[in-house]
XYZ file of C-alpha atoms in Angstrom:
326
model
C 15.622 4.673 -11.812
C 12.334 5.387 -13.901
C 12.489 8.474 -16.183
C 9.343 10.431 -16.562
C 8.581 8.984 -20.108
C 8.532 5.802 -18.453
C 5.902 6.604 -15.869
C 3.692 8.173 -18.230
C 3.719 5.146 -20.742
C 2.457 3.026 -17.166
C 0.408 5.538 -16.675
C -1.102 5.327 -19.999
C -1.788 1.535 -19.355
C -3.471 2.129 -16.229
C -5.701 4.431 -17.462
C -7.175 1.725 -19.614
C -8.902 0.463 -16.624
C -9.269 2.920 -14.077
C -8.965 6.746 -13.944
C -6.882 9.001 -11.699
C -7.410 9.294 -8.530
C -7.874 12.435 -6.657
C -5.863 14.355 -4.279
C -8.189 16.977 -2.137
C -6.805 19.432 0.968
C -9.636 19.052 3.339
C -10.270 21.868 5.458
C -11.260 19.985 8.807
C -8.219 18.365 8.791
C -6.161 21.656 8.196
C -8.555 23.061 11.034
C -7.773 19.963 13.263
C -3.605 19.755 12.792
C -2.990 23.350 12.016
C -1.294 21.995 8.656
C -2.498 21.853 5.463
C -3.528 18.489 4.506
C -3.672 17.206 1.036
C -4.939 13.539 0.851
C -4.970 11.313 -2.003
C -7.293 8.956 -2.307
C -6.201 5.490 -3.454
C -8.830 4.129 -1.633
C -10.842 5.320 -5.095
C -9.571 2.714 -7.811
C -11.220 -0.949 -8.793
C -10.240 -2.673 -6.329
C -10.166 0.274 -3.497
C -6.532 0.488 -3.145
C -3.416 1.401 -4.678
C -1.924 -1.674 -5.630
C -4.046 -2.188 -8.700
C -1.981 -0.253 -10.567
C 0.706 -2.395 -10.155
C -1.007 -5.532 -10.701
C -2.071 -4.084 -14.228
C 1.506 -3.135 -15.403
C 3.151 -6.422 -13.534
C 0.422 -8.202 -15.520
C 0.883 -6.685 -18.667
C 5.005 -7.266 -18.738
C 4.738 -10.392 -17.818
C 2.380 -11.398 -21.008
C 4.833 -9.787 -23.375
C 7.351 -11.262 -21.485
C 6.161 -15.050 -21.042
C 3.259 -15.241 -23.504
C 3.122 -19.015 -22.459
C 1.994 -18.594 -18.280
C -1.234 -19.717 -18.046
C -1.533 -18.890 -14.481
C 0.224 -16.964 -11.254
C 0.418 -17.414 -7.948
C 1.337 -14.970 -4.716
C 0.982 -13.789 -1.107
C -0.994 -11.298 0.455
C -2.881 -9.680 2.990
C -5.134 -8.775 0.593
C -4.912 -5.841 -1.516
C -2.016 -6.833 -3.607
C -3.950 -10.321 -4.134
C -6.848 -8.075 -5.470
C -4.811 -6.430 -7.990
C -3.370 -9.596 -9.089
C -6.927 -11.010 -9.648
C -8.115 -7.820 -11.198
C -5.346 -7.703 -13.637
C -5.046 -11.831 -14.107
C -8.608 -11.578 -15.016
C -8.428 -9.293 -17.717
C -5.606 -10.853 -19.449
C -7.220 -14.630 -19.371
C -4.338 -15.678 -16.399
C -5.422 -18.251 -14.005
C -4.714 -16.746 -10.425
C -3.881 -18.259 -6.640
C -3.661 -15.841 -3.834
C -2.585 -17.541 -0.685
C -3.461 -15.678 2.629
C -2.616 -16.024 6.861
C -5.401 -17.879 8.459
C -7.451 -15.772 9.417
C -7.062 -12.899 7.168
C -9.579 -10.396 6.517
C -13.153 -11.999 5.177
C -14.259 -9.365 3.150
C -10.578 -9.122 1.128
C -11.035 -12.738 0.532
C -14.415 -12.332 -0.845
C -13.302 -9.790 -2.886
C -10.244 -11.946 -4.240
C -12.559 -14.108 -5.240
C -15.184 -12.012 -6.775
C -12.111 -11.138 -8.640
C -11.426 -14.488 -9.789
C -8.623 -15.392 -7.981
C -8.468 -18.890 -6.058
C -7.842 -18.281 -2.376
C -5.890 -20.561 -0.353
C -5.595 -19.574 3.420
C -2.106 -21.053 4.970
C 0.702 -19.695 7.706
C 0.643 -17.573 10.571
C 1.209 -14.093 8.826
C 2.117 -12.572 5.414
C 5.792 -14.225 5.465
C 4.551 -17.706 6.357
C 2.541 -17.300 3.603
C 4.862 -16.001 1.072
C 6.400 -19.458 1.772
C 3.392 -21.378 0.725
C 2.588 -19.494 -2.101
C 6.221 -20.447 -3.492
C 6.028 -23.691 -2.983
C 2.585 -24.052 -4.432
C 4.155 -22.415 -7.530
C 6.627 -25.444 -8.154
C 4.033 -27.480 -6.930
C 1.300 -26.313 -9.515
C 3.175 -24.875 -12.687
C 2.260 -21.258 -11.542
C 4.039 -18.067 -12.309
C 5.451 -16.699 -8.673
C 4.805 -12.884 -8.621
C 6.193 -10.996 -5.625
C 5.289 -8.437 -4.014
C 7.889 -6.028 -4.479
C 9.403 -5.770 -8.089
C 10.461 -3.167 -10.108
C 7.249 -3.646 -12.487
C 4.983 -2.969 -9.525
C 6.865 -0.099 -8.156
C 6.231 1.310 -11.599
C 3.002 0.876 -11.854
C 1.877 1.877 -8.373
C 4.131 4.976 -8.751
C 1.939 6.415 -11.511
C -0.151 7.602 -8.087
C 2.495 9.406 -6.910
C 3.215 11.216 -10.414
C -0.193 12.414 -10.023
C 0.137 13.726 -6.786
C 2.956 15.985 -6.890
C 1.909 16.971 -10.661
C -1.017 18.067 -8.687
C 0.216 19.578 -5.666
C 4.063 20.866 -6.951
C 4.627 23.060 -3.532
C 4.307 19.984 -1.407
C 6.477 20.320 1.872
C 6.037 16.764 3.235
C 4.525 13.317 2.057
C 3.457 10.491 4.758
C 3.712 7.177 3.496
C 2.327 3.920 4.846
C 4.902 0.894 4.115
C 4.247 -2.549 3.657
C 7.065 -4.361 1.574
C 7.680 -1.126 -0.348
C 5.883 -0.710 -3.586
C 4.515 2.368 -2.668
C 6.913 4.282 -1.281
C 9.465 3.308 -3.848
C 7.330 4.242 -6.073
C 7.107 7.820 -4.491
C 11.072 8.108 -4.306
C 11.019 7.253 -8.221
C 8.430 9.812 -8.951
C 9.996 12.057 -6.957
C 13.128 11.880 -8.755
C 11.426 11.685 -12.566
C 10.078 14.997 -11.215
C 12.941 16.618 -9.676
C 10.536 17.620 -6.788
C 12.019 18.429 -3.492
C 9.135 17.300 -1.240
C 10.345 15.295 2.249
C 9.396 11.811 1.986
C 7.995 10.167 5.333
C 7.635 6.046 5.849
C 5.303 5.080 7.850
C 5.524 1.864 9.679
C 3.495 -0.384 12.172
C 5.026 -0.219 15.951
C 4.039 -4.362 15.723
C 6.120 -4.738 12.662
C 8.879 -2.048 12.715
C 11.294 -3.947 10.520
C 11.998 -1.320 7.893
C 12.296 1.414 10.796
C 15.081 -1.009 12.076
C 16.567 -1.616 8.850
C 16.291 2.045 7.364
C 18.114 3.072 10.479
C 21.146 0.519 10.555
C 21.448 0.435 6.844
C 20.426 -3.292 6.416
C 17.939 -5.546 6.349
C 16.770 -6.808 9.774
C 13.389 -9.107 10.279
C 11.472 -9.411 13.128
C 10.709 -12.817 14.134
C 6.909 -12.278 16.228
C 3.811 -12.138 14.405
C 2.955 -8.761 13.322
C -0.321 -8.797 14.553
C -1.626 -5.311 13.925
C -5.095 -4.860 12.197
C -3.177 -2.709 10.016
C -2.881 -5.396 7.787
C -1.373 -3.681 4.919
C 1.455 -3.405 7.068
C 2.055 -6.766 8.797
C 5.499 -7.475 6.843
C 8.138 -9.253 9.252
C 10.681 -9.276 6.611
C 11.779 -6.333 4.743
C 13.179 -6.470 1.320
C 16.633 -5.788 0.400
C 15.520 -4.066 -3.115
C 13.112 -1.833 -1.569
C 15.567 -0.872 1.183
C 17.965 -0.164 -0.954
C 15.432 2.675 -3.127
C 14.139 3.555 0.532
C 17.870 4.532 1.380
C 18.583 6.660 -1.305
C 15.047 9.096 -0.867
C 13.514 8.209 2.343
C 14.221 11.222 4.806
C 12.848 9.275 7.860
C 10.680 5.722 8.919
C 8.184 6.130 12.237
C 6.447 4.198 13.794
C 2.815 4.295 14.780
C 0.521 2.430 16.967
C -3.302 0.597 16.348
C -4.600 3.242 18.513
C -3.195 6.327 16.553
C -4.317 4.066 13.712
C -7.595 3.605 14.690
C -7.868 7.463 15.983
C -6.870 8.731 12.362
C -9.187 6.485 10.446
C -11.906 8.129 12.554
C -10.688 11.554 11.772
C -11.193 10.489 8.053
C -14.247 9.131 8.314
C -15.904 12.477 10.528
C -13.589 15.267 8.905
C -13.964 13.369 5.442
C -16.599 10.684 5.442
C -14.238 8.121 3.634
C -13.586 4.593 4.537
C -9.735 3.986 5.632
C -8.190 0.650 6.154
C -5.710 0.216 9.082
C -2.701 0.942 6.608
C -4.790 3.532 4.642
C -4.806 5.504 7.573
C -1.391 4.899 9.524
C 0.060 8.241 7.537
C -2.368 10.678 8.919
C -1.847 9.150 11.507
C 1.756 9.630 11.746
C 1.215 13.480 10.168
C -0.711 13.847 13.948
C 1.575 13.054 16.138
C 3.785 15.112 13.980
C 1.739 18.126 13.684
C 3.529 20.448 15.840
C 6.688 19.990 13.644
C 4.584 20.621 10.344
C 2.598 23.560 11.559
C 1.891 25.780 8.538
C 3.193 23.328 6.036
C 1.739 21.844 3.098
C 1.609 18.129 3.926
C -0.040 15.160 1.723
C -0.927 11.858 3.280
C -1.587 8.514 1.381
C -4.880 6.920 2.309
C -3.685 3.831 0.046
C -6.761 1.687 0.486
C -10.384 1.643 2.396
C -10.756 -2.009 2.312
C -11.560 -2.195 6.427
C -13.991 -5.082 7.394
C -17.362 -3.779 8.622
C -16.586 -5.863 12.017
C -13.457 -3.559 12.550
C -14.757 -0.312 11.595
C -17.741 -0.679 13.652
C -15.258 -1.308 16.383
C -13.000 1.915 15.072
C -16.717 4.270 14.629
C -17.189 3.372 18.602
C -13.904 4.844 19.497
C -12.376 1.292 19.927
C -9.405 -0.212 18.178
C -9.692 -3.792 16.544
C -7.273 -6.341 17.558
C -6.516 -9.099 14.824
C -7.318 -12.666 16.162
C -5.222 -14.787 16.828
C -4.192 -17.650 13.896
């Protein structure tokens, strides 16, 4: 458990780099789902998702930690590898990001642009999770995962903000991944003692934490996750995040790419922002819900905008994109 004082002292860190971001109820999409919708906009930071905020407190630990790694290495599908490089950057660390084959283009060039070494191995995110340990022994490298208690800190401070910001919250969508985010909503929800009804949000082509939330355990799938909801391609959930999910998840549903694609639309027409396949899987899930939270006061998580202009010219033509094959 985080208390408050801890979140604000990450918070303070973070700051140093980026500002808050902000958390608007837009009135189209309270005219559209007959709820209204808060959104906050992690899709506004450096490196247009959430997960820099981690990266920068990870980062920072580690050097006070282990002044003596020169360099780290870890697995992504890309926005967790940007806030690596972001934060590896500005502390003088050396930085390997290994990615799927065939993983998004533009989140590679932005790795890079970043600093970070790319190195493009395995089928999905898990396959490459495997690489990127191995090239840690084989390199001298520092092996940062992607869920740790560090990240779910830092990535948390976005949630602090939020209900700060919006204390009467009924309900709070959240895409998952591995689990830094949403952990780090259950921990801010507690440092708060806010009663708001947290929501997971999983891909239908990688429902492993739906699976797992439900029989108390962790259970992996074992075919590609192959949803352009990238963000979300995670075959194998972690126990650690399971475990926080357990004690302030309320429920985990799944969506499909075509919600998907259908809600990053919606964003882009009722709120002309960019939304990334994950970014927009939690309005997307608040949709199909919207009967349930008619009248409510709901928030939604776009946690990143990073969407390849090949996909979202796909998604603006009232298609959905289908990953290709590695």
């Amino acid at each position: 458990m985080f208390a408050l004082a801890d979140f604000r002292a990450a918070a303070d860190l973070v700051y140093r780099h980026m500002a808050p971001t902000p958390q608007y109820a837009w009135p189209l999409l309270a005219a559209e789902l007959g709820v209204e919708t808060w959104v906050k906009h992690e899709n506004h930071t450096p490196t247009g998702a959430f997960k820099v905020r981690g990266g920068i407190v990870y980062v920072d630990r580690l050097r006070r930690r282990r002044p003596e790694v020169t360099g780290i290495v870890s697995a992504t599908r890309g926005n967790h590898g940007q806030s690596l490089a972001f934060a590896a950057r500005n502390a003088g660390l050396a930085c390997v990001i290994v990615v799927p084959l065939g993983n998004s283009l533009e989140k590679n060039a932005a790795m890079r642009a970043f600093g970070a070494e790319v190195v493009e191995a395995g089928r999905d995110f898990d396959e490459a999770k495997a690489e990127a340990a191995r090239l840690a022994v084989a390199r001298g490298l520092e092996m940062v995962p992607s869920f740790h208690d560090d990240l779910v800190l830092g990535v948390g401070t976005y949630a602090i903000e939020l209900l700060s910001a919006v204390p009467d919250l009924d309900v709070v969508f959240c895409p998952i991944g591995l689990g830094s985010g949403i952990c780090g909503l259950v921990r801010a929800k507690a440092a708060l003692g806010h009663s708001v009804s947290i929501v997971g949000v999983v891909s239908d082509r990688a429902p492993g934490y739906r699976l797992s939330f439900e029989a108390g355990r962790p259970i992996g799938t074992t075919t590609p996750a192959d949803t352009f909801a990238d963000g979300m391609a995670v075959r194998i959930p972690s126990a650690e995040a399971l475990a926080v999910m357990t004690s302030g998840v309320a429920r985990i549903v799944e969506v499909g790419d075509d919600a998907i694609a259908a809600a990053a639309r919606r964003y882009y027409t009722a709120t002309h922002n960019l939304a990334e396949g994950a970014g927009a899987a939690a309005l997307a899930a608040l949709t199909a819900e919207s009967d349930r939270w008619h009248g409510a006061k709901a928030a939604v998580i776009l946690s990143g905008g990073n969407i390849d202009r090949a996909w979202f010219r796909t998604v603006l033509e009232g298609g959905t994109p289908r990953p290709a094959a590695a």
